[in-house]
Coordinates of C-alpha atoms and ligand atoms in Angstrom, one line a residue:
M21 CA 0.0 -0.1 0.0
I22 CA 1.3 3.5 -0.8
P23 CA 0.1 5.6 2.3
V24 CA -1.7 8.6 1.9
N25 CA 0.8 10.3 4.7
E26 CA 4.4 9.2 5.6
P27 CA 6.5 11.7 7.3
A28 CA 10.5 11.5 6.7
F29 CA 12.7 12.0 9.5
T30 CA 16.7 12.3 10.0
E31 CA 19.2 11.7 12.8
R32 CA 18.9 14.9 13.8
E33 CA 15.2 14.2 15.2
K34 CA 16.7 11.8 17.0
E35 CA 19.7 13.3 18.4
L36 CA 17.7 16.1 19.7
L37 CA 15.3 13.8 21.4
V38 CA 18.0 11.8 23.1
Q39 CA 19.3 15.4 24.2
C40 CA 15.9 15.8 25.8
V41 CA 15.7 12.5 27.8
E42 CA 19.4 12.8 28.8
T43 CA 19.2 16.1 30.3
G44 CA 15.6 15.4 31.9
W45 CA 14.1 18.4 30.0
I46 CA 10.7 16.9 28.6
S47 CA 8.2 19.2 29.8
S48 CA 7.0 22.7 28.2
E49 CA 9.7 24.3 30.8
G50 CA 12.7 22.5 28.3
P51 CA 14.9 24.7 26.1
F52 CA 13.6 23.6 22.8
V53 CA 10.1 25.3 23.3
R54 CA 11.6 28.6 23.1
R55 CA 13.9 27.9 20.5
F56 CA 11.3 26.4 18.1
E57 CA 9.2 29.4 18.8
E58 CA 12.0 31.8 17.6
M59 CA 12.9 29.7 14.7
F60 CA 9.2 29.4 13.6
A61 CA 8.2 33.0 13.9
E62 CA 11.4 34.3 12.1
F63 CA 10.6 32.1 9.3
V64 CA 7.2 33.1 9.1
G65 CA 8.8 36.8 9.4
V66 CA 6.6 37.8 12.7
K67 CA 7.7 38.7 15.9
H68 CA 6.1 36.3 18.5
G69 CA 5.5 32.6 18.3
V70 CA 3.6 30.6 20.9
A71 CA 3.8 27.1 21.0
V72 CA 0.5 24.6 21.8
S73 CA -0.3 21.2 21.7
S74 CA -2.0 21.2 18.5
G75 CA -3.5 23.4 15.4
T76 CA -7.0 22.9 16.9
A77 CA -5.5 24.3 20.1
A78 CA -3.8 27.0 18.3
L79 CA -7.1 28.3 16.8
E80 CA -8.9 28.2 20.1
V81 CA -6.5 29.8 22.2
G82 CA -6.0 32.5 19.1
I83 CA -10.0 33.5 19.3
A84 CA -10.0 33.5 23.1
A85 CA -7.1 36.0 23.0
L86 CA -9.4 38.2 21.1
E87 CA -11.6 38.7 24.2
L88 CA -15.0 38.9 22.1
E89 CA -18.2 39.1 23.4
T90 CA -20.4 36.1 23.7
G91 CA -22.6 35.8 20.6
D92 CA -20.3 37.9 18.3
E93 CA -19.9 36.4 14.7
V94 CA -16.7 35.2 13.0
I95 CA -16.8 34.5 9.3
M96 CA -15.0 31.9 7.8
P97 CA -15.2 29.0 4.8
S98 CA -18.0 26.2 5.2
F99 CA -15.2 24.1 3.4
T100 CA -12.6 23.4 6.4
I101 CA -12.1 21.4 9.2
I102 CA -14.1 21.3 12.2
S103 CA -11.5 22.7 14.4
C104 CA -11.8 26.3 12.9
A105 CA -15.8 26.2 13.7
M106 CA -15.1 24.5 17.0
A107 CA -12.6 27.4 18.2
I108 CA -15.4 29.9 17.4
I109 CA -18.2 27.9 19.3
R110 CA -16.3 27.0 22.5
N111 CA -15.2 30.5 22.8
G112 CA -19.1 31.4 22.9
L113 CA -19.1 33.1 19.5
R114 CA -21.1 32.2 16.2
P115 CA -19.3 30.9 13.0
V116 CA -20.8 32.6 9.7
L117 CA -20.0 30.4 7.1
V118 CA -19.2 31.3 2.9
D119 CA -18.9 28.9 0.3
S120 CA -15.4 28.3 -1.7
E121 CA -14.4 29.1 -4.8
S122 CA -14.2 26.8 -7.4
K123 CA -10.8 27.2 -8.8
T124 CA -8.5 27.5 -5.5
W125 CA -11.1 26.1 -3.3
N126 CA -10.3 29.0 -0.9
M127 CA -13.2 30.8 0.6
D128 CA -14.9 33.0 -1.8
L129 CA -14.2 36.8 -1.0
N130 CA -17.1 38.1 -2.9
Q131 CA -19.6 36.5 -0.3
V132 CA -17.7 38.0 2.8
A133 CA -18.9 41.7 2.6
D134 CA -22.5 40.3 2.7
K135 CA -22.0 38.5 5.8
I136 CA -20.9 41.1 7.7
T137 CA -23.4 42.5 10.6
P138 CA -23.0 44.9 13.6
R139 CA -21.9 41.8 15.1
T140 CA -19.0 40.6 13.4
K141 CA -15.8 40.9 15.1
A142 CA -13.3 38.7 13.2
I143 CA -12.6 36.9 9.7
M144 CA -10.7 33.8 9.7
P145 CA -9.3 32.8 5.9
V146 CA -8.2 29.2 5.7
H147 CA -5.4 28.5 3.5
I148 CA -6.7 25.3 1.6
Y149 CA -4.2 22.4 0.8
G150 CA -0.9 24.8 0.3
H151 CA -2.4 27.3 -1.8
P152 CA -3.3 30.9 -0.1
V153 CA -6.1 33.0 0.2
E154 CA -5.9 36.0 -2.0
M155 CA -5.3 38.4 1.3
D156 CA -5.0 42.0 -0.1
P157 CA -9.1 42.4 -0.7
L158 CA -9.9 40.8 2.4
L159 CA -7.4 42.8 4.4
E160 CA -8.9 45.7 3.0
L161 CA -12.4 44.6 3.7
A162 CA -11.2 43.8 7.6
E163 CA -9.4 47.4 8.0
E164 CA -12.3 49.2 6.7
R165 CA -14.8 47.6 8.9
G166 CA -12.6 47.2 12.2
L167 CA -12.3 43.3 11.7
Y168 CA -9.4 40.9 13.2
V169 CA -8.2 38.8 10.8
I170 CA -7.0 35.2 12.3
E171 CA -5.2 33.2 9.5
D172 CA -5.5 29.4 9.7
A173 CA -2.3 28.4 8.1
A174 CA -2.1 24.9 9.0
E175 CA -1.4 23.8 5.5
V176 CA 0.8 26.4 4.4
H177 CA 3.9 26.5 5.8
G178 CA 6.2 28.3 3.9
A179 CA 3.3 29.4 1.2
E180 CA 3.7 32.9 -0.2
Y181 CA 1.2 35.7 -1.4
K182 CA 2.6 38.4 -3.2
G183 CA 6.0 37.5 -1.6
R184 CA 4.6 37.8 1.8
K185 CA 4.2 34.3 3.7
C186 CA 1.0 33.1 4.8
G187 CA 0.8 33.4 8.4
S188 CA 2.2 36.6 8.6
M189 CA -0.8 38.9 7.0
G190 CA -3.7 39.0 9.7
H191 CA -3.5 39.8 13.5
M192 CA -2.4 36.2 14.1
A193 CA -2.1 32.9 12.2
A194 CA -2.4 29.2 13.3
F195 CA -0.2 26.7 12.5
S196 CA -0.4 23.1 12.9
F197 CA 2.3 20.0 13.2
Y198 CA 0.4 17.2 13.1
A199 CA 2.2 14.4 11.5
N200 CA 1.0 14.8 8.1
K201 CA 1.8 18.7 7.9
I202 CA 4.8 20.1 6.2
V203 CA 6.6 20.8 9.6
T204 CA 5.9 18.2 12.0
T205 CA 5.9 17.4 15.9
G206 CA 3.9 14.6 16.0
E207 CA 0.9 16.7 17.2
G208 CA 1.5 20.5 18.0
G209 CA 0.6 23.8 16.9
M210 CA 1.9 27.5 16.9
V211 CA -0.1 30.9 17.2
V212 CA 2.1 33.7 15.6
T213 CA 1.7 37.4 15.9
D214 CA 3.2 41.0 15.6
D215 CA 1.4 41.8 18.3
S216 CA 3.2 41.8 21.9
H217 CA 0.0 42.3 23.6
L218 CA -1.9 39.3 21.9
S219 CA 1.0 37.1 22.5
G220 CA 1.2 38.2 26.0
R221 CA -2.4 36.9 26.2
L222 CA -1.8 33.8 24.3
R223 CA 1.2 32.8 26.5
S224 CA -0.8 33.2 30.0
L225 CA -3.8 31.4 28.1
R226 CA -1.8 28.2 27.2
N227 CA -0.4 27.9 30.5
L228 CA -3.6 27.8 32.8
C229 CA -3.5 31.3 33.1
F230 CA -0.6 30.9 35.8
R231 CA 0.4 34.5 37.1
P232 CA 4.5 35.0 37.2
E233 CA 3.8 37.1 40.4
R234 CA 1.2 35.0 42.5
R235 CA 1.6 31.1 40.4
F236 CA -1.9 29.8 42.1
E237 CA -3.9 32.9 41.5
H238 CA -5.7 33.2 38.7
Q239 CA -7.8 36.2 37.3
K240 CA -9.0 34.2 34.0
L241 CA -9.6 30.7 33.0
G242 CA -6.7 29.3 30.6
Y243 CA -5.9 25.8 29.3
N244 CA -3.4 23.6 29.3
F245 CA -2.5 23.7 25.7
R246 CA 1.6 23.6 26.7
M247 CA 4.1 22.0 24.1
T248 CA 6.6 19.5 25.4
N249 CA 10.3 19.7 24.9
L250 CA 10.1 16.6 23.1
Q251 CA 8.0 17.9 20.4
A252 CA 9.8 20.9 20.1
A253 CA 13.2 19.0 19.7
V254 CA 11.4 17.7 16.6
G255 CA 10.4 20.9 15.5
V256 CA 13.6 22.4 15.9
A257 CA 15.3 19.6 13.9
Q258 CA 12.5 20.1 11.0
M259 CA 13.2 23.9 11.0
E260 CA 16.9 23.6 10.7
R261 CA 16.3 21.9 7.3
I262 CA 13.1 23.8 6.4
D263 CA 14.3 25.0 3.0
E264 CA 14.7 21.1 2.2
L265 CA 11.2 20.3 3.5
L266 CA 9.7 22.8 1.2
K267 CA 11.9 21.9 -1.8
R268 CA 10.6 18.3 -1.4
K269 CA 7.2 19.6 -1.1
I270 CA 7.1 21.7 -4.0
W271 CA 8.9 19.0 -6.2
Q272 CA 6.2 16.6 -5.3
G273 CA 3.2 18.8 -6.2
E274 CA 5.2 19.7 -9.9
E275 CA 5.8 15.9 -10.6
Y276 CA 2.1 15.3 -9.7
R277 CA 1.4 18.1 -12.1
K278 CA 3.2 17.0 -15.0
R279 CA 1.5 13.9 -14.9
L280 CA -2.1 14.7 -14.3
K281 CA -2.5 18.2 -16.1
N282 CA -4.2 16.9 -19.3
I283 CA -6.1 14.0 -18.0
D284 CA -9.7 14.2 -18.6
G285 CA -12.1 14.1 -15.8
I286 CA -10.4 15.6 -13.2
K287 CA -9.3 18.9 -12.0
L288 CA -6.4 20.2 -10.0
Q289 CA -6.2 22.9 -7.5
A290 CA -5.7 26.3 -9.7
V291 CA -2.3 27.9 -8.8
K292 CA -2.6 32.0 -9.0
D293 CA -0.1 33.9 -10.4
W294 CA 0.4 36.0 -7.1
A295 CA 0.6 32.7 -5.0
R296 CA 3.8 30.9 -4.4
P297 CA 2.0 27.5 -3.2
V298 CA 3.6 24.5 -1.1
Y299 CA 1.3 21.7 -2.4
W300 CA 0.6 20.5 1.2
I301 CA -1.8 17.8 -0.4
N302 CA -2.2 16.8 -4.0
G303 CA -6.0 16.9 -4.4
I304 CA -8.1 15.9 -7.6
V305 CA -11.5 17.1 -8.1
L306 CA -13.7 14.6 -10.5
H307 CA -15.8 16.4 -13.4
D308 CA -19.6 15.9 -13.4
D309 CA -19.3 13.9 -16.3
V310 CA -17.2 11.4 -14.6
P311 CA -19.6 8.5 -13.6
M312 CA -18.3 8.0 -10.0
D313 CA -18.0 9.9 -6.8
A314 CA -14.6 10.6 -5.0
F315 CA -15.6 7.7 -2.7
E316 CA -16.1 5.3 -5.4
L317 CA -12.8 6.3 -6.8
A318 CA -11.1 6.0 -3.3
S319 CA -12.3 2.5 -2.9
R320 CA -11.1 1.2 -6.5
L321 CA -7.6 3.1 -5.5
S322 CA -7.4 1.4 -2.5
E323 CA -8.2 -2.0 -4.2
R324 CA -4.9 -1.0 -6.2
G325 CA -2.8 -0.4 -2.9
V326 CA -3.1 3.5 -3.1
Q327 CA -4.4 5.2 -0.1
T328 CA -6.2 8.3 -0.4
R329 CA -8.1 10.6 1.7
P330 CA -11.6 12.4 1.1
F331 CA -11.9 16.1 1.2
F332 CA -13.1 17.8 3.9
R333 CA -17.1 17.4 4.8
P334 CA -18.3 21.1 4.7
M335 CA -19.4 22.6 8.2
H336 CA -23.0 23.4 7.4
E337 CA -23.5 19.5 6.6
Q338 CA -21.9 18.6 9.4
P339 CA -24.7 16.4 11.9
I340 CA -23.2 17.7 15.1
F341 CA -24.0 21.4 14.0
Q342 CA -27.5 20.7 12.5
K343 CA -28.1 18.9 15.9
M344 CA -27.1 22.4 17.4
G345 CA -29.4 24.2 15.2
L346 CA -26.8 26.1 13.3
F347 CA -26.3 26.4 9.5
N348 CA -29.9 24.8 9.0
E349 CA -31.2 25.2 5.4
E350 CA -28.0 26.9 4.3
H351 CA -26.3 25.8 1.1
Y352 CA -23.0 26.1 -0.2
P353 CA -22.9 24.3 -3.7
V354 CA -19.0 24.5 -4.0
S355 CA -18.3 23.4 -0.8
E356 CA -20.7 20.7 -1.3
Q357 CA -19.2 19.7 -4.8
L358 CA -16.0 19.5 -3.6
A359 CA -16.8 17.3 -0.8
R360 CA -18.4 14.6 -3.0
R361 CA -16.2 14.7 -5.9
G362 CA -12.9 15.6 -4.4
L363 CA -10.0 13.5 -2.5
Y364 CA -6.2 13.6 -2.2
L365 CA -3.8 11.4 -3.4
P366 CA -0.7 10.2 -1.4
S367 CA 1.3 13.3 -0.5
G368 CA 3.6 12.5 2.8
M369 CA 7.2 13.9 3.1
A370 CA 8.3 10.3 2.2
L371 CA 6.8 9.9 -1.1
T372 CA 8.9 9.1 -3.9
E373 CA 9.0 9.8 -7.5
E374 CA 8.6 6.2 -8.3
Q375 CA 5.6 6.2 -5.9
I376 CA 3.9 9.2 -7.6
D377 CA 4.3 7.2 -10.9
T378 CA 2.7 4.2 -9.5
V379 CA -0.3 6.4 -8.2
C380 CA -0.7 8.2 -11.2
A381 CA -1.1 5.2 -13.7
H382 CA -3.4 3.6 -11.3
L383 CA -5.7 7.3 -11.2
I384 CA -5.3 7.3 -14.8
D385 CA -6.4 3.5 -15.4
C386 CA -9.6 3.9 -12.7
L387 CA -10.5 7.1 -14.6
K388 CA -10.8 5.2 -18.2
G389 CA -12.9 2.5 -16.1
K390 CA -10.1 -0.2 -16.5
Ligands
PLP410 C1 -4.6 20.1 10.5 C2 -5.3 21.4 10.2 C3 -6.2 21.9 11.9 C4 -5.5 21.4 12.9 O1 -4.5 20.9 13.3 P1 -4.4 19.8 14.4 O2 -2.7 20.0 15.2 O3 -4.6 18.4 13.9 O4 -5.3 20.3 15.7 C5 -6.6 22.9 11.5 N1 -6.8 23.6 10.5 C6 -6.5 23.2 9.3 C7 -6.8 23.9 8.4 C8 -5.8 21.9 9.2 O5 -5.6 21.3 8.2

C-alpha cells in the first residue's frame, strides 16, 4: 500500500530527542520550546510564536485571546476542518459561513462583505491545501470594517502571497504540526503574531493563566495547551532543514502536476499567478461527467494499493452542527461539490518519484474504467 501520508525524519530528530531524555528536560519548561518558537516565528516573518499542543488548540486559544463578547460573529469558510468552527463555538461566538470558489477551493471573498453584521468581529481565512487565500482584498475589507483577521495557516508552512508568507498577514495565525503537516512535531501547533499584547495573552492562556507574580492565583480561565520539549525538539530539527522540506514538497506537487494536468475527467487546484503554493496535499476533483464519485474512486484506488483521503465535509453539513441548530437550510454548492467529488492522493514527505508514477498510473486507469 502506498500510504496517504508518511513523514520523513533524519538522525537530527533522534539526536535532539535523545538530548531531552538525557538532560531530563521533557516538559514544556525545556529549552527547545522557546528555540522552536523563535525559529518558526522568524521563518514566518513575525515577532512572536507561541507553541501549543495542536493546531486546533492554536485556533481556540487564538480566538480566546481576542476577548470578544458572547454571541459575536466570526466569518469562515464552510469548506475546512471542524477545528475552525469549534474554536469559535467553544469561545461562545457564532461561526458564519461562506462558500468556496471553484478554482483554488479557498473561501469566496465575494461572499464575505454580505455576511458582515454589527456583531461581526473577525474573519478566519483558511489557506486550503497549500494555496494562499487572496489576502489583499480581504485585509482591505477587514481594515475598513474594523475586523480582526486570524489566518488558519495549518496547511501552508512556507507558502507565499505576493511574496509575503502565509501566517504573517493577519493579526494572528494558527499553524499545525500534526504528523501530516509540512513541519511536524507529531502533535503540536503555534500561534504567531506581531502584536506583543496578543502574544502575552496567548502565553498566559496556554498555561492555565498562571501569573508570574502569584502563581496559584488566577484572574482568568486558561487552558493547558502547552507543547512539550520532546515535541519542540523534533520541531527544531525540522526547522533546521525547512528549505529542504519545502523544496521536496514543491517538487512532489510539480511531479504530480506534470503527470495529471492534461488528464480528462479531473481538475487540480488552480495556482494563481500571485501565489507561491506549497502543495501540502495533492487533491483532485472529478468532473461532473465522470460516472463515479470520490468515494467510489477511493475504493477502487485502495483495491490497487493506493491510499487516499476524502476532502473536507463542509461545516453546514455536519450532523453535530445541525443538531445544535446551526446552519440549517444553508447551502454552499461549491463546498458540497468538493466534498462529494474531491479526494487527495498520497502526499507525505517520504513519497518518492516512483510512488508518484505508480499512483498516477493507477488513477489514470481508474478514470478510464479499467
Ligand atoms: C490540520 C489542520 C488543523 C488542525 O490541526 P491539528 O494539529 O490536527 O489540531 C486546523 N486547520 C486546518 C486547515 C488543518 O489542516
